[in-house]
Each structure stands twice: as C-alpha cells, then as structure tokens.
Amino acid sequence: MSHDPFLDAALEEARTGRDEGGIPIGAVLVHNGEIVGYGHNRRVQEGSVIRHGEMDALEKAGRRSADFYRGCTLYTTLSPCPMCAGAILLYGIPRVVIGENQTFLGEERWLREHGMEVRVMNDQRCIELMQRFIEEHPTLWNEDIGE
C-alpha cells in the first residue's frame, strides 16, 4: 500500500508527540511540494493551551506572506478543532488533508463552507494511533478536546 509522503510526515510527528508523552496528533505545512513546517501537539510537553499539531506546524513555518499561505496545503493526522480551523481560515490555507475523522470530527464542514478544500483520508494508521491513545489515556484526551 502506498502512502502520501506528506501524510506520512504528519504521522511521524504524531508518533513523536506520543513518544514524548503527549497527545499523538501531527501536522505538516507544505508549499510547492516542500514541507515548510513540521509540528505535533505539545500541550502536555509545554503546558500550553494552544499548541495543537496544526498550530505547532504553523509556528515552526514562521512568519510568511498571505500569498505564501494561499499556496500551501496543511496535512494533519486528525480532523482540525475549531481553533486550528480558525487559523487555517485566518491564513487562507486553501487545502487541508486529514488523516482521519473517526475518533474526532472537527470543523471540516465549516472549512468547506468557507471555500477550503478538505480531503479526508481515513488512514488506518492514524485511526489506530488515536484509538489506542484514547483507550490508554481517556482523561488526557478529554482534557485536550474540552469534554
């Protein structure tokens, strides 16, 4: 089975977050076929209220022009929450590729309503990673998604 190399990179970021004791959600920002920002959820590791995988990838990509973001695709292992979807819309990132939305359905519809292209892969590796984490760490998972 062949995989998208950018989703593979986001999944590797998610595994890094898990290995650090955090929540296994990863993301990469891609511009013209090149990864310009890698990230993973660092809420636990940094005691952060906003450092989701998507936010981490954007932060690591650094300050860029509006034109730059309009040429990007964001790959994320999990459907984006309202905060991350807001950042995607704020920066005008036109395409989002989502590893899975079975364990959490984020703001995909809202992104589409605002003209963003959203593609959900439902990659079994992403699903299994999150299912295992949720089973092993339900309190931490519920804290992260606000339940």
mmCIF file of C-alpha atoms in Angstrom:
data_model
loop_
_atom_site.group_PDB
_atom_site.id
_atom_site.type_symbol
_atom_site.label_atom_id
_atom_site.label_comp_id
_atom_site.label_asym_id
_atom_site.label_seq_id
_atom_site.Cartn_x
_atom_site.Cartn_y
_atom_site.Cartn_z
ATOM 1 C CA MET A 1 0.000 0.000 0.000
ATOM 2 C CA SER A 2 1.438 3.363 -0.983
ATOM 3 C CA HIS A 3 1.020 6.366 1.281
ATOM 4 C CA ASP A 4 1.155 10.095 0.749
ATOM 5 C CA PRO A 5 4.641 11.198 1.883
ATOM 6 C CA PHE A 6 3.243 14.354 3.479
ATOM 7 C CA LEU A 7 0.650 12.455 5.487
ATOM 8 C CA ASP A 8 3.439 10.037 6.416
ATOM 9 C CA ALA A 9 5.447 13.009 7.736
ATOM 10 C CA ALA A 10 2.456 14.252 9.761
ATOM 11 C CA LEU A 11 2.007 10.740 11.172
ATOM 12 C CA GLU A 12 5.680 10.631 12.148
ATOM 13 C CA GLU A 13 5.164 13.924 14.007
ATOM 14 C CA ALA A 14 2.163 12.385 15.806
ATOM 15 C CA ARG A 15 4.286 9.435 16.879
ATOM 16 C CA THR A 16 6.974 11.818 18.129
ATOM 17 C CA GLY A 17 4.370 13.583 20.264
ATOM 18 C CA ARG A 18 3.220 10.244 21.667
ATOM 19 C CA ASP A 19 6.800 9.205 22.414
ATOM 20 C CA GLU A 20 7.309 12.488 24.310
ATOM 21 C CA GLY A 21 4.306 11.669 26.500
ATOM 22 C CA GLY A 22 1.934 13.970 24.648
ATOM 23 C CA ILE A 23 -1.163 13.640 22.504
ATOM 24 C CA PRO A 24 -0.392 11.929 19.171
ATOM 25 C CA ILE A 25 -1.557 14.478 16.639
ATOM 26 C CA GLY A 26 0.851 15.687 13.967
ATOM 27 C CA ALA A 27 0.784 18.130 11.088
ATOM 28 C CA VAL A 28 2.945 19.472 8.289
ATOM 29 C CA LEU A 29 2.562 22.599 6.186
ATOM 30 C CA VAL A 30 3.519 22.076 2.540
ATOM 31 C CA HIS A 31 4.338 24.754 -0.024
ATOM 32 C CA ASN A 32 5.211 23.884 -3.641
ATOM 33 C CA GLY A 33 5.859 20.251 -2.749
ATOM 34 C CA GLU A 34 8.179 21.066 0.161
ATOM 35 C CA ILE A 35 7.487 20.768 3.873
ATOM 36 C CA VAL A 36 7.992 24.217 5.399
ATOM 37 C CA GLY A 37 6.658 23.491 8.880
ATOM 38 C CA TYR A 38 6.519 20.330 10.996
ATOM 39 C CA GLY A 39 4.555 20.080 14.220
ATOM 40 C CA HIS A 40 2.861 17.925 16.793
ATOM 41 C CA ASN A 41 0.583 18.508 19.730
ATOM 42 C CA ARG A 42 2.716 19.878 22.575
ATOM 43 C CA ARG A 43 0.060 20.802 25.120
ATOM 44 C CA VAL A 44 1.372 18.304 27.657
ATOM 45 C CA GLN A 45 5.066 18.785 26.968
ATOM 46 C CA GLU A 46 4.929 22.605 27.130
ATOM 47 C CA GLY A 47 1.935 23.071 29.416
ATOM 48 C CA SER A 48 0.387 25.010 26.535
ATOM 49 C CA VAL A 49 -3.272 25.769 25.974
ATOM 50 C CA ILE A 50 -2.864 26.323 22.217
ATOM 51 C CA ARG A 51 -0.024 24.140 20.944
ATOM 52 C CA HIS A 52 -2.035 21.687 18.849
ATOM 53 C CA GLY A 53 -0.255 19.923 15.982
ATOM 54 C CA GLU A 54 -1.542 22.328 13.354
ATOM 55 C CA MET A 55 -0.640 25.367 15.442
ATOM 56 C CA ASP A 56 2.845 23.950 16.071
ATOM 57 C CA ALA A 57 3.431 23.400 12.342
ATOM 58 C CA LEU A 58 2.294 26.951 11.561
ATOM 59 C CA GLU A 59 4.520 28.367 14.294
ATOM 60 C CA LYS A 60 7.528 26.456 13.005
ATOM 61 C CA ALA A 61 6.875 27.595 9.428
ATOM 62 C CA GLY A 62 7.445 31.122 10.694
ATOM 63 C CA ARG A 63 6.006 34.412 9.636
ATOM 64 C CA ARG A 64 5.025 34.285 5.962
ATOM 65 C CA SER A 65 3.115 36.424 3.480
ATOM 66 C CA ALA A 66 -0.561 35.951 2.678
ATOM 67 C CA ASP A 67 0.433 34.874 -0.852
ATOM 68 C CA PHE A 68 2.669 32.189 0.610
ATOM 69 C CA TYR A 69 -0.133 30.672 2.718
ATOM 70 C CA ARG A 70 -2.510 30.717 -0.263
ATOM 71 C CA GLY A 71 -0.100 28.303 -1.958
ATOM 72 C CA CYS A 72 0.004 25.831 0.928
ATOM 73 C CA THR A 73 -1.634 22.579 1.929
ATOM 74 C CA LEU A 74 -1.887 21.576 5.566
ATOM 75 C CA TYR A 75 -1.688 17.862 6.344
ATOM 76 C CA THR A 76 -2.945 16.805 9.760
ATOM 77 C CA THR A 77 -3.450 13.381 11.273
ATOM 78 C CA LEU A 78 -6.759 14.342 12.922
ATOM 79 C CA SER A 79 -9.728 16.490 11.930
ATOM 80 C CA PRO A 80 -8.988 20.100 12.994
ATOM 81 C CA CYS A 81 -10.631 21.543 16.099
ATOM 82 C CA PRO A 82 -12.300 24.994 15.986
ATOM 83 C CA MET A 83 -9.077 26.782 16.998
ATOM 84 C CA CYS A 84 -6.975 25.123 14.316
ATOM 85 C CA ALA A 85 -9.691 25.505 11.689
ATOM 86 C CA GLY A 86 -9.816 29.203 12.550
ATOM 87 C CA ALA A 87 -6.066 29.515 11.987
ATOM 88 C CA ILE A 88 -6.387 27.697 8.656
ATOM 89 C CA LEU A 89 -9.073 30.137 7.572
ATOM 90 C CA LEU A 90 -7.270 33.180 9.028
ATOM 91 C CA TYR A 91 -4.152 32.447 6.995
ATOM 92 C CA GLY A 92 -6.086 31.438 3.884
ATOM 93 C CA ILE A 93 -4.606 27.953 3.572
ATOM 94 C CA PRO A 94 -6.818 26.606 0.776
ATOM 95 C CA ARG A 95 -6.289 22.849 1.160
ATOM 96 C CA VAL A 96 -6.390 20.557 4.181
ATOM 97 C CA VAL A 97 -5.657 16.832 4.036
ATOM 98 C CA ILE A 98 -6.909 14.996 7.124
ATOM 99 C CA GLY A 99 -5.550 11.631 8.198
ATOM 100 C CA GLU A 100 -8.746 10.618 9.956
ATOM 101 C CA ASN A 101 -12.019 11.874 11.398
ATOM 102 C CA GLN A 102 -13.333 8.691 13.012
ATOM 103 C CA THR A 103 -12.090 9.384 16.532
ATOM 104 C CA PHE A 104 -12.853 13.123 16.374
ATOM 105 C CA LEU A 105 -14.888 15.085 13.853
ATOM 106 C CA GLY A 106 -13.659 18.652 13.815
ATOM 107 C CA GLU A 107 -14.638 21.673 11.763
ATOM 108 C CA GLU A 108 -14.471 20.136 8.299
ATOM 109 C CA ARG A 109 -17.900 21.350 7.247
ATOM 110 C CA TRP A 110 -17.120 24.885 8.439
ATOM 111 C CA LEU A 111 -13.875 24.905 6.454
ATOM 112 C CA ARG A 112 -15.704 23.732 3.328
ATOM 113 C CA GLU A 113 -18.401 26.381 3.854
ATOM 114 C CA HIS A 114 -15.607 28.957 3.783
ATOM 115 C CA GLY A 115 -14.225 27.691 0.479
ATOM 116 C CA MET A 116 -11.422 25.452 1.730
ATOM 117 C CA GLU A 117 -10.753 22.137 0.000
ATOM 118 C CA VAL A 118 -10.904 19.361 2.598
ATOM 119 C CA ARG A 119 -9.855 15.794 1.865
ATOM 120 C CA VAL A 120 -10.299 13.073 4.494
ATOM 121 C CA MET A 121 -8.113 10.005 4.033
ATOM 122 C CA ASN A 122 -9.337 7.867 6.958
ATOM 123 C CA ASP A 123 -5.886 6.311 7.047
ATOM 124 C CA GLN A 124 -5.990 3.201 9.224
ATOM 125 C CA ARG A 125 -2.638 4.040 10.818
ATOM 126 C CA CYS A 126 -3.971 7.392 12.031
ATOM 127 C CA ILE A 127 -7.202 5.829 13.287
ATOM 128 C CA GLU A 128 -5.387 3.086 15.205
ATOM 129 C CA LEU A 129 -2.914 5.538 16.757
ATOM 130 C CA MET A 130 -5.703 7.735 18.132
ATOM 131 C CA GLN A 131 -7.928 4.834 19.205
ATOM 132 C CA ARG A 132 -5.071 3.325 21.182
ATOM 133 C CA PHE A 133 -4.243 6.679 22.789
ATOM 134 C CA ILE A 134 -7.881 7.374 23.723
ATOM 135 C CA GLU A 135 -8.203 3.909 25.301
ATOM 136 C CA GLU A 136 -4.968 4.298 27.261
ATOM 137 C CA HIS A 137 -5.350 7.978 28.257
ATOM 138 C CA PRO A 138 -9.071 8.900 28.346
ATOM 139 C CA THR A 139 -8.643 11.691 30.909
ATOM 140 C CA LEU A 140 -5.889 13.401 28.925
ATOM 141 C CA TRP A 141 -7.835 13.011 25.677
ATOM 142 C CA ASN A 142 -10.975 14.524 27.214
ATOM 143 C CA GLU A 143 -8.923 17.410 28.602
ATOM 144 C CA ASP A 144 -7.491 18.141 25.164
ATOM 145 C CA ILE A 145 -10.831 18.163 23.372
ATOM 146 C CA GLY A 146 -12.582 20.026 26.171
ATOM 147 C CA GLU A 147 -15.020 17.412 27.425
#
